[in-house]
């Protein structure tokens, strides 16, 4: 996998991250972007957009030039490390300790870092160990003994005012106390620990602890009280613990700031330190982001570059203070394709304590691959031995482009699977999804690329707020929902496929979960991402022999809308993705074996209403084609015998031509454009009311088809057309 695929400009010597970190990958200095009030940068994009890949590339390119730490906030490792001592550790503290330890060993310009301020807070919460005795506290404190003092250079002193006393003094004191009769959790233990922390510090060290912990809530300027409150809040759990954790994160950033702001640091250190938070939409990641954003909103300033990931397009609901979507003011954003990063300043029109956290954010929209990048990735993997390879590669390029929509991870997987794949004659793009893929490190095992992508994009990236009881059926539910257009028909499918379950998801809930996961929406398709929908449609057709699951879902929806049409014979508006319930019913009837009935309906309703009829035709034909032999092209060209008068035969051909165009998984081009123009031209000279109006439609539709554009534009198919 190319780690920098699609990110070349962002990672270059003159790119965004070089300017943000103040130093290029080659070691040159750069005028830092923003500051002293830095935004938190959030990489936004759904599954497969490469957020984690970009963070790892930033770490690999820059970590030898500036101190950069990468943390995977979605990893269970931090909670696992906290589990043995839940009263003295948490996932958040373990993540902070890991970041500090890595920086303690950093050997780049300016040398390693020390974290005496963070150490002090960690030592105090260590009193919450399960045993509670001085010996147990001493053992817990020893976990952090490398944090408060910089590594000494040979022949030189440490050169700071902490004088190496913190960890040694605390450990010695607790060892002494361990032989005394002190009850677990005794106030005497807290007091002795605090005395040890302050007793032998140089004046500047004491002043620093007073400055930091004297402002802890309830401390009233007294650092000892602040540290006691910190420990008590950590023990209390819930929101109180989150307050304590956020303060420890502030202490870590204060330690980093001090390393740069001192006279020695000003002379020796370059650029800015960075903390890269992958999967920051997880509970741990959100807590860390909330902490730094709250501090900076309140006026705390530091030079630590915080870059996190966000699945949601708005950066995350927690940023917007509970406002409904229509009242949310989007954060500042940066799209790499638009050129250089924007100017950023914090809005000042609201009080700091009431301003949304989004004011402190800059969204970096993860880029889709361009057509040239996509072609280079597919072509470099193709086997070029066969004389007809060029034609096959062009067909592969088109299939990868349509199925991926430029989503980098999907491109990479499809291109790898297509390396030795031959597209069948007149193939549907979805045929590529059966191509076998061998993953690195998986031995000789091969899996259909569709299965790999569904695991990586869906099962490995479940919605953070998906209830546990629905995790086992999430992929199955999405698979069935691939045939839904709006929330009404999605609810019909959900009720059917969740029958018998005590807890059931509604279409609205599923829609919110998809949004939270970063999948885009579409006004005409419930699964609003074209590529994901094709993966799910492919899986649905293969769930049962002969596409039985596919047909059953479409029959279910056809019958539902048939019942609604009977209840309102006047054909009331559907209220969703269709003009009427009749059009919605005909759509599902068309793709489940009812093409002849749909032709009869269309032929009967055309005279006198050509404009409305064309709109209804497009709605009915916006559907994928089931698996198996596809005779639509031959039927559109009149090569399949059809019964009935000329109007009905022509409508039959036109329906199948439009269906080919609207499915968006085959090339249409000149041939289909000519077919559309010819058929609409024939209809325009027939003797029925309004026929002549179809001449203009013929010109418009044929031009769109020739340029591979959708006839009925919606969010997902419109984007697909623009990408080509």
XYZ file of C-alpha atoms in Angstrom:
724
model
C 0.000 0.000 0.000
C 1.361 3.471 -0.915
C 1.374 5.374 2.355
C 1.515 8.754 0.644
C -0.978 8.020 -2.172
C -3.099 11.150 -2.526
C -1.199 12.998 0.213
C 1.917 14.056 -1.681
C 1.242 17.799 -1.475
C 0.182 17.693 2.171
C 3.433 15.934 3.112
C 5.840 17.890 0.919
C 8.545 20.286 2.113
C 6.207 23.198 1.367
C 3.027 21.401 2.365
C 0.464 21.939 5.090
C 2.089 19.774 7.750
C 5.545 21.258 7.245
C 4.066 24.708 7.853
C 1.955 23.520 10.781
C 4.908 21.808 12.517
C 7.368 24.549 11.543
C 9.857 22.200 9.903
C 9.973 20.260 6.648
C 10.621 16.518 6.274
C 14.045 17.342 4.840
C 14.928 19.399 7.921
C 14.430 22.944 6.693
C 12.728 25.517 8.889
C 9.295 26.842 7.971
C 7.359 29.862 9.147
C 4.779 28.244 11.439
C 1.126 28.510 10.541
C -1.180 30.187 13.042
C -0.319 30.789 16.666
C -0.029 31.558 19.446
C -3.667 30.392 19.567
C -3.470 27.153 17.586
C -6.493 25.387 16.132
C -6.991 21.687 16.663
C -6.825 20.166 13.183
C -9.356 17.419 12.491
C -9.012 15.202 9.433
C -12.591 14.553 8.342
C -13.798 11.735 6.128
C -15.594 8.441 6.396
C -14.179 4.918 6.295
C -11.504 4.357 3.693
C -10.589 8.006 3.260
C -7.094 7.458 4.697
C -7.196 9.500 7.907
C -5.097 7.030 9.886
C -2.825 6.426 6.904
C -2.152 10.165 6.684
C -1.388 10.440 10.404
C 1.071 7.556 10.191
C 2.680 9.173 7.143
C 3.048 12.454 9.083
C 4.689 10.558 11.941
C 7.056 8.706 9.610
C 8.009 11.815 7.609
C 8.434 14.286 10.476
C 9.260 12.346 13.668
C 13.025 12.616 13.137
C 12.767 16.384 12.658
C 10.269 17.430 15.325
C 8.903 15.480 18.295
C 5.717 13.859 16.981
C 3.754 11.181 18.844
C 1.071 9.010 17.253
C -1.648 7.512 19.489
C -4.444 5.194 18.367
C -7.303 6.290 20.602
C -9.448 3.398 19.400
C -6.994 0.771 20.611
C -8.039 -1.244 23.697
C -4.436 -1.254 24.952
C -4.895 1.817 27.173
C -7.976 0.453 28.927
C -6.196 -2.883 29.320
C -3.236 -1.189 31.012
C -5.557 0.714 33.340
C -7.602 -2.338 34.340
C -5.260 -3.677 37.085
C -5.546 -0.417 39.058
C -8.815 1.279 38.069
C -8.617 3.635 41.042
C -5.228 5.016 40.013
C -5.287 4.742 36.236
C -7.616 5.235 33.300
C -7.405 4.857 29.566
C -6.752 8.606 29.340
C -3.897 8.621 31.865
C -2.313 5.610 30.179
C -2.430 7.381 26.822
C -0.833 10.491 28.334
C 1.866 8.409 30.011
C 2.644 6.670 26.720
C 2.988 10.004 24.932
C 5.265 11.332 27.682
C 7.438 8.214 27.702
C 8.002 8.397 23.970
C 9.047 12.019 24.253
C 11.321 11.220 27.187
C 13.356 9.138 24.777
C 13.308 11.532 21.824
C 16.803 12.075 20.462
C 16.231 14.789 17.857
C 17.182 18.462 17.953
C 17.039 19.774 21.507
C 17.079 16.317 23.085
C 14.598 14.522 25.287
C 11.765 16.024 27.304
C 10.893 15.875 30.997
C 7.416 15.900 32.511
C 7.658 16.947 36.169
C 4.283 18.718 36.124
C 2.529 15.665 34.725
C 4.469 13.402 37.094
C 3.226 15.350 40.094
C -0.410 14.824 39.171
C 0.145 11.141 38.377
C 1.915 10.620 41.719
C -1.050 12.064 43.598
C -3.671 9.936 41.843
C -1.419 6.916 42.531
C -2.818 7.033 46.079
C -5.963 5.446 44.630
C -4.339 2.039 44.169
C -6.465 -0.854 45.333
C -4.232 -1.768 48.276
C -3.885 1.832 49.376
C -0.802 1.212 51.499
C 2.365 3.320 51.179
C 4.182 0.356 49.662
C 1.508 -0.097 47.002
C 1.528 3.634 46.252
C 5.331 3.524 45.973
C 5.094 0.702 43.469
C 2.557 2.671 41.411
C 4.673 5.835 41.473
C 7.678 3.870 40.247
C 5.829 3.335 36.958
C 6.446 7.015 36.204
C 9.984 7.424 37.536
C 11.495 8.296 34.125
C 9.051 11.166 33.525
C 10.158 14.062 35.789
C 13.844 14.333 34.830
C 15.511 14.752 31.439
C 18.044 12.179 30.377
C 21.477 13.470 31.314
C 24.065 14.040 28.645
C 27.456 12.547 29.385
C 29.526 14.983 31.439
C 26.733 17.516 31.822
C 24.094 18.173 34.442
C 20.438 18.191 33.648
C 20.353 21.957 33.704
C 16.811 22.442 34.994
C 15.393 23.538 38.317
C 13.660 20.258 39.209
C 17.050 18.815 40.241
C 15.913 15.218 39.855
C 14.312 15.138 43.289
C 10.690 14.378 42.487
C 10.644 10.679 41.759
C 13.496 9.805 44.116
C 12.124 11.774 47.050
C 8.601 10.463 46.664
C 9.783 6.878 46.372
C 12.074 7.152 49.399
C 9.354 8.772 51.492
C 6.792 6.123 50.658
C 9.270 3.359 51.327
C 9.859 4.854 54.771
C 6.157 5.214 55.458
C 5.495 1.647 54.412
C 6.898 0.426 57.722
C 4.473 2.605 59.681
C 0.891 1.940 60.639
C -0.966 4.107 58.130
C -4.413 3.045 57.045
C -5.122 2.743 53.337
C -6.463 5.996 51.837
C -5.380 7.887 54.984
C -5.152 11.686 54.745
C -1.707 11.311 56.335
C -0.570 9.491 53.188
C -1.773 12.321 50.968
C -0.158 14.935 53.191
C 3.157 13.079 53.357
C 3.162 12.660 49.608
C 2.466 16.362 49.001
C 5.148 17.385 51.499
C 7.631 15.206 49.651
C 6.684 16.744 46.321
C 7.278 20.300 47.489
C 9.986 19.963 50.159
C 13.200 19.772 48.137
C 12.181 21.618 44.997
C 14.028 24.739 43.956
C 11.929 27.912 44.263
C 11.083 27.948 40.565
C 9.888 24.360 40.779
C 7.567 25.206 43.657
C 6.330 28.268 41.801
C 5.527 26.156 38.763
C 3.504 23.638 40.764
C 1.690 26.510 42.449
C 0.927 28.079 39.077
C -0.367 24.837 37.593
C -2.200 23.142 40.426
C -3.132 26.289 42.310
C -5.765 27.017 39.666
C -7.383 23.588 39.861
C -11.096 24.018 40.709
C -11.484 24.629 44.428
C -7.762 25.146 45.041
C -8.012 28.915 45.659
C -4.366 29.310 44.712
C -3.138 26.534 47.024
C -1.358 23.825 44.982
C -1.679 21.267 47.784
C -5.440 21.720 47.822
C -5.486 21.554 44.039
C -3.661 18.240 44.038
C -5.927 16.836 46.751
C -8.963 17.876 44.716
C -7.420 16.341 41.618
C -7.021 12.996 43.382
C -10.530 13.188 44.848
C -12.071 13.988 41.472
C -10.207 11.135 39.846
C -11.511 8.756 42.511
C -15.071 10.062 42.098
C -15.268 8.902 38.484
C -17.684 10.210 35.855
C -17.463 13.881 34.937
C -15.228 14.571 37.928
C -12.670 12.083 36.661
C -12.846 13.629 33.192
C -12.019 17.005 34.763
C -8.972 15.504 36.465
C -7.854 13.794 33.252
C -8.191 17.003 31.272
C -6.026 18.777 33.835
C -3.352 16.118 33.529
C -3.403 16.628 29.757
C -2.891 20.344 30.400
C 0.075 19.502 32.639
C 1.636 17.446 29.830
C 1.262 20.327 27.388
C 2.659 22.743 29.987
C 5.730 20.514 30.295
C 6.205 20.610 26.518
C 5.661 24.367 26.424
C 8.250 24.869 29.162
C 10.791 22.845 27.189
C 10.447 25.277 24.284
C 9.921 28.534 26.173
C 13.012 28.327 28.405
C 16.201 30.118 27.391
C 17.900 26.821 26.541
C 14.850 25.551 24.697
C 14.540 28.783 22.721
C 18.105 28.334 21.488
C 18.093 24.581 20.854
C 14.568 23.506 19.900
C 12.975 24.034 16.504
C 9.488 23.692 15.113
C 6.552 22.543 17.202
C 5.819 19.251 18.977
C 2.861 17.272 17.649
C 0.314 14.840 19.041
C -1.499 12.772 16.409
C -4.747 11.220 17.632
C -6.001 8.468 15.349
C -9.614 7.289 15.737
C -10.301 10.360 17.833
C -14.053 9.818 17.443
C -13.682 7.111 20.129
C -14.600 7.993 23.737
C -10.923 8.374 24.676
C -10.182 10.555 21.676
C -13.200 12.745 22.287
C -12.167 13.282 25.923
C -8.678 14.383 24.882
C -10.013 16.690 22.175
C -12.613 18.162 24.496
C -9.917 18.836 27.106
C -7.544 20.737 24.823
C -10.343 22.631 23.086
C -11.844 23.708 26.416
C -8.455 24.884 27.681
C -7.717 26.899 24.560
C -11.189 28.383 24.567
C -10.515 29.521 28.124
C -7.283 31.259 27.143
C -4.682 28.542 27.770
C -2.006 28.783 25.102
C 0.561 26.191 24.065
C 2.436 25.319 20.908
C 1.498 21.631 20.760
C 0.095 20.719 17.356
C -2.963 18.519 17.905
C -4.157 16.622 14.834
C -7.055 14.217 15.254
C -9.441 12.286 13.056
C -13.178 12.804 12.761
C -15.602 10.635 10.868
C -18.466 13.122 10.837
C -18.336 15.870 8.236
C -18.990 18.514 10.933
C -16.098 17.250 13.059
C -18.289 15.646 15.726
C -21.512 16.480 17.516
C -19.668 17.299 20.775
C -18.125 20.344 19.103
C -21.440 22.119 18.646
C -22.886 22.316 22.138
C -26.041 20.332 21.417
C -27.292 22.711 18.729
C -29.640 21.202 16.128
C -27.992 20.692 12.724
C -29.720 23.667 11.100
C -28.247 26.026 13.744
C -24.685 24.707 13.601
C -22.070 27.102 12.261
C -19.531 24.906 10.454
C -15.929 25.182 11.652
C -13.284 26.645 9.399
C -12.197 24.123 6.798
C -9.369 23.412 4.412
C -9.661 21.393 1.195
C -6.212 20.507 -0.151
C -7.440 20.722 -3.745
C -8.283 24.405 -3.185
C -4.648 25.377 -2.696
C -2.957 26.637 0.463
C -4.497 26.476 3.915
C -6.851 29.262 4.951
C -6.178 31.970 7.458
C -7.522 30.949 10.865
C -8.433 33.004 13.904
C -10.724 32.194 16.771
C -14.124 33.907 16.501
C -14.518 36.569 19.185
C -18.215 37.422 18.958
C -19.293 35.117 21.789
C -18.195 34.744 25.381
C -15.354 32.271 25.817
C -17.279 30.102 28.256
C -20.296 29.880 25.944
C -18.563 29.586 22.579
C -18.864 26.193 20.893
C -15.743 24.080 20.900
C -15.955 24.117 17.101
C -14.532 27.660 17.210
C -11.156 26.129 18.025
C -11.156 23.637 15.142
C -9.848 23.623 11.596
C -11.307 20.812 9.482
C -9.040 19.285 6.862
C -11.296 17.552 4.338
C -9.600 14.327 3.310
C -9.044 14.400 -0.449
C -10.494 11.925 -2.909
C -8.044 10.607 -5.464
C -8.003 12.470 -8.734
C -8.579 10.642 -11.993
C -4.846 10.719 -12.754
C -3.910 9.353 -9.325
C -6.491 6.610 -9.655
C -5.259 5.586 -13.105
C -1.632 5.527 -11.979
C -2.512 3.286 -9.039
C -4.434 0.791 -11.185
C -1.983 0.817 -14.088
C 1.104 0.221 -11.981
C -0.483 -2.995 -10.676
C -1.739 -4.364 -13.992
C -0.059 -7.255 -15.788
C 0.866 -6.055 -19.258
C 1.716 -9.322 -20.995
C -1.485 -9.705 -23.011
C -1.848 -7.733 -26.275
C -5.371 -6.693 -25.301
C -4.157 -5.454 -21.936
C -4.646 -1.778 -22.747
C -8.361 -2.224 -23.437
C -8.762 -4.294 -20.283
C -6.921 -1.679 -18.220
C -9.193 1.053 -19.483
C -12.219 -1.012 -18.492
C -10.621 -1.755 -15.099
C -9.879 1.947 -14.598
C -13.513 2.811 -15.265
C -14.809 0.101 -12.916
C -12.440 1.098 -10.101
C -13.365 4.764 -10.550
C -17.097 4.110 -10.380
C -17.019 1.579 -7.535
C -14.618 3.611 -5.397
C -15.711 7.161 -6.156
C -12.063 8.046 -5.519
C -12.116 6.745 -1.912
C -8.403 5.951 -1.477
C -8.623 2.686 0.468
C -11.218 1.269 -1.911
C -9.054 2.254 -4.880
C -6.028 0.523 -3.367
C -7.910 -2.717 -2.663
C -9.740 -2.829 -6.000
C -6.585 -2.019 -7.945
C -4.712 -4.820 -6.180
C -7.539 -7.311 -6.813
C -7.752 -6.291 -10.458
C -4.031 -6.852 -11.107
C -4.651 -10.131 -12.954
C -8.404 -9.805 -13.459
C -10.068 -9.883 -16.866
C -13.346 -7.994 -17.108
C -15.922 -10.151 -18.910
C -17.418 -8.853 -22.135
C -20.143 -6.280 -21.468
C -19.379 -6.654 -17.758
C -21.113 -4.884 -14.918
C -18.602 -3.085 -12.693
C -19.766 -5.233 -9.789
C -18.206 -8.272 -11.493
C -14.870 -6.866 -10.290
C -16.006 -7.368 -6.687
C -15.595 -11.127 -7.076
C -11.900 -10.752 -7.953
C -9.687 -12.573 -5.416
C -7.408 -10.521 -3.185
C -4.448 -11.735 -1.168
C -3.620 -9.458 1.758
C -0.037 -8.922 2.964
C 0.780 -11.241 5.846
C -2.195 -13.513 5.108
C -0.153 -16.294 3.524
C -1.659 -17.877 0.456
C -5.247 -17.144 1.495
C -7.375 -15.269 -1.009
C -10.748 -13.642 -0.453
C -13.153 -11.865 -2.792
C -12.260 -8.191 -2.669
C -15.885 -7.355 -1.776
C -15.594 -9.398 1.435
C -12.325 -7.680 2.336
C -13.767 -4.215 1.785
C -16.944 -4.919 3.745
C -14.890 -6.159 6.668
C -12.517 -3.184 6.588
C -15.052 -0.446 5.850
C -18.049 -1.722 7.829
C -17.230 -4.429 10.375
C -13.887 -2.936 11.445
C -15.384 0.559 11.674
C -18.680 0.079 13.458
C -20.430 3.249 14.607
C -19.102 4.346 17.976
C -22.635 4.664 19.372
C -24.035 1.462 17.864
C -25.726 -0.429 20.736
C -23.993 -3.686 21.595
C -27.088 -5.760 20.864
C -27.025 -4.658 17.217
C -23.361 -5.220 16.456
C -23.902 -8.781 15.264
C -26.472 -7.743 12.653
C -25.177 -4.345 11.517
C -23.757 -5.585 8.214
C -26.867 -7.647 7.493
C -29.153 -4.687 8.140
C -27.119 -2.427 5.873
C -27.138 -5.146 3.220
C -30.931 -5.221 3.133
C -31.107 -1.423 3.305
C -29.089 -1.178 0.092
C -32.382 -1.398 -1.836
C -34.069 1.370 0.191
C -34.505 4.905 -1.079
C -35.892 6.867 1.871
C -36.687 6.404 5.537
C -40.174 5.024 4.902
C -39.030 2.081 2.812
C -36.010 1.631 5.087
C -38.365 1.259 8.050
C -40.388 -1.364 6.135
C -37.221 -3.412 5.639
C -36.007 -2.896 9.205
C -39.283 -4.026 10.749
C -39.201 -7.167 8.645
C -35.565 -8.079 9.276
C -35.651 -7.270 13.006
C -38.898 -9.063 13.761
C -38.629 -11.024 16.984
C -35.917 -8.818 18.458
C -36.660 -7.026 21.696
C -34.593 -4.019 20.659
C -34.944 -2.713 17.123
C -33.345 0.117 15.207
C -35.418 2.613 13.255
C -34.457 4.101 9.905
C -33.822 7.456 11.574
C -31.432 5.849 14.050
C -29.588 3.972 11.304
C -29.325 7.185 9.302
C -27.775 8.960 12.300
C -25.336 6.107 12.857
C -24.267 6.244 9.220
C -23.743 9.994 9.516
C -21.719 9.522 12.705
C -19.553 6.985 10.896
C -18.836 9.443 8.111
C -20.891 7.946 5.298
C -22.456 10.653 3.129
C -26.180 11.050 2.621
C -28.198 11.188 -0.574
C -31.730 12.435 -1.159
C -32.592 9.462 -3.401
C -30.716 6.584 -1.769
C -30.851 5.562 1.882
C -27.274 4.230 1.644
C -25.923 7.488 0.326
C -22.427 6.402 -0.723
C -22.459 4.892 -4.204
C -19.482 2.567 -3.651
C -20.749 1.232 -0.319
C -24.176 0.677 -1.862
C -22.674 -1.390 -4.694
C -20.782 -3.559 -2.194
C -23.982 -4.156 -0.241
C -26.100 -4.815 -3.355
C -23.505 -7.347 -4.472
C -23.635 -9.063 -1.078
C -27.448 -9.005 -0.991
C -27.714 -10.781 -4.338
C -25.338 -13.483 -3.117
C -26.939 -14.081 0.283
C -29.233 -16.807 -1.081
C -29.160 -18.859 -4.290
C -30.527 -17.180 -7.378
C -30.658 -13.772 -5.754
C -33.619 -14.851 -3.612
C -32.820 -12.346 -0.835
C -32.639 -9.543 -3.401
C -36.010 -10.422 -4.907
C -37.639 -10.900 -1.499
C -36.668 -7.396 -0.354
C -37.918 -5.799 -3.557
C -41.164 -7.780 -3.410
C -41.658 -6.661 0.181
C -41.341 -3.011 -0.830
C -43.381 -3.456 -4.010
C -46.258 -4.910 -1.992
C -45.996 -2.179 0.651
C -46.350 0.592 -1.928
C -49.035 -1.326 -3.803
C -51.043 -1.252 -0.581
C -50.465 2.446 -0.198
C -51.527 3.067 -3.801
C -54.770 1.137 -3.241
C -55.463 3.172 -0.126
C -55.059 6.384 -2.145
C -55.993 5.714 -5.803
C -55.294 9.344 -6.737
C -51.577 8.660 -6.323
C -50.660 10.972 -3.484
C -47.021 12.142 -3.302
C -44.691 9.603 -1.742
C -43.108 12.170 0.568
C -39.662 10.690 -0.002
C -37.445 9.997 -3.005
C -40.351 9.600 -5.465
C -43.083 11.775 -6.870
C -45.753 9.180 -6.075
C -46.210 5.852 -4.353
C -46.995 4.381 -7.774
C -43.556 5.357 -9.104
C -41.966 3.943 -5.957
C -43.864 0.669 -6.371
C -42.930 0.441 -10.053
C -39.244 0.935 -9.228
C -39.175 -2.143 -7.004
C -41.415 -4.076 -9.413
C -39.009 -3.343 -12.284
C -35.965 -4.807 -10.547
C -37.792 -7.866 -9.225
C -39.043 -9.276 -12.524
C -41.901 -6.944 -13.399
C -40.431 -5.120 -16.409
C -43.387 -5.939 -18.672
C -45.885 -4.554 -16.154
C -43.822 -1.373 -15.837
C -43.778 -0.963 -19.622
C -47.572 -1.315 -19.711
C -47.935 1.334 -16.998
C -45.586 3.742 -18.773
C -47.192 3.257 -22.185
C -50.635 3.915 -20.716
C -49.629 7.077 -18.823
C -47.487 8.866 -21.437
C -50.092 10.642 -23.635
C -50.887 14.155 -22.462
C -48.174 14.430 -19.790
C -44.717 14.069 -21.408
C -42.841 16.287 -18.912
C -44.207 14.526 -15.810
C -43.878 11.164 -17.556
C -40.150 11.668 -18.247
C -39.535 12.532 -14.588
C -41.415 9.410 -13.497
C -39.499 7.246 -15.980
C -36.187 8.395 -14.517
C -37.351 7.671 -10.972
C -38.563 4.189 -11.876
C -35.323 3.333 -13.703
C -32.916 4.495 -10.942
C -32.111 0.980 -9.781
C -29.309 -1.585 -9.902
C -29.685 -4.603 -12.140
C -29.776 -8.037 -10.473
C -27.094 -10.596 -11.180
C -27.179 -12.992 -14.086
C -27.454 -12.456 -17.836
C -28.201 -8.855 -18.814
C -30.268 -8.359 -21.955
C -31.031 -4.680 -21.414
C -28.706 -3.424 -24.144
C -30.172 -5.802 -26.718
C -33.683 -4.966 -25.584
C -32.956 -1.236 -25.798
C -31.715 -1.666 -29.349
C -34.804 -3.625 -30.397
C -32.915 -6.902 -30.823
C -35.335 -8.705 -28.460
C -38.797 -9.291 -29.904
C -41.522 -7.300 -28.108
C -45.290 -7.472 -28.527
C -47.822 -4.682 -28.770
C -48.318 -1.458 -30.717
C -45.468 0.829 -31.721
C -45.897 3.078 -28.669
C -45.535 0.178 -26.264
C -42.551 -1.331 -28.096
C -40.750 2.006 -28.179
C -41.443 2.658 -24.498
C -40.072 -0.838 -23.725
C -36.829 -0.036 -25.518
C -36.563 3.416 -23.930
C -37.087 2.058 -20.416
C -34.198 -0.365 -20.805
C -31.923 2.281 -22.321
C -32.639 4.662 -19.444
C -32.132 1.854 -16.939
C -28.659 1.231 -18.381
C -27.802 4.910 -17.968
C -29.181 5.224 -14.454
C -27.553 2.153 -12.950
C -24.123 3.842 -13.241
C -22.126 0.567 -13.285
C -21.536 0.269 -17.039
C -20.138 2.577 -19.676
C -22.874 4.219 -21.719
C -21.160 6.552 -24.130
C -22.003 7.260 -27.760
C -23.907 4.069 -28.493
C -26.416 4.489 -25.681
C -26.675 8.233 -26.364
C -27.686 7.517 -29.951
C -30.194 4.922 -28.790
C -31.816 7.421 -26.418
C -31.971 10.103 -29.096
C -33.471 7.717 -31.636
C -36.151 6.337 -29.312
C -37.228 9.706 -27.950
C -37.217 11.014 -31.507
C -39.577 8.227 -32.541
C -41.919 9.036 -29.644
C -41.838 12.743 -30.495
C -43.417 12.158 -33.931
C -46.146 9.815 -32.737
C -49.717 11.003 -32.663
C -50.479 11.652 -29.012
C -50.930 14.838 -27.044
C -47.602 16.490 -26.126
C -45.407 14.146 -28.165
C -43.464 16.989 -29.738
C -42.091 18.032 -26.334
C -39.963 14.866 -26.239
C -37.662 16.248 -28.939
C -35.996 18.593 -26.455
C -35.662 15.756 -23.961
C -33.918 13.664 -26.631
C -31.252 16.341 -27.054
C -30.693 16.756 -23.305
C -30.586 13.068 -22.377
C -28.364 11.980 -25.237
C -25.811 14.698 -24.378
C -25.705 13.539 -20.749
C -25.381 9.861 -21.690
C -22.589 10.527 -24.182
C -20.593 12.208 -21.413
C -21.302 9.458 -18.852
C -23.462 11.811 -16.773
C -26.572 10.712 -14.852
C -29.928 11.547 -16.378
C -31.463 11.981 -12.921
C -28.888 13.723 -10.782
C -28.667 13.102 -7.060
C -25.935 13.656 -4.510
C -24.140 10.343 -4.961
C -24.528 9.827 -8.715
C -23.881 13.499 -9.424
C -20.540 13.276 -7.629
C -19.783 10.129 -9.600
C -20.411 11.925 -12.856
C -18.183 14.850 -11.871
C -15.335 12.523 -10.926
C -15.250 11.171 -14.450
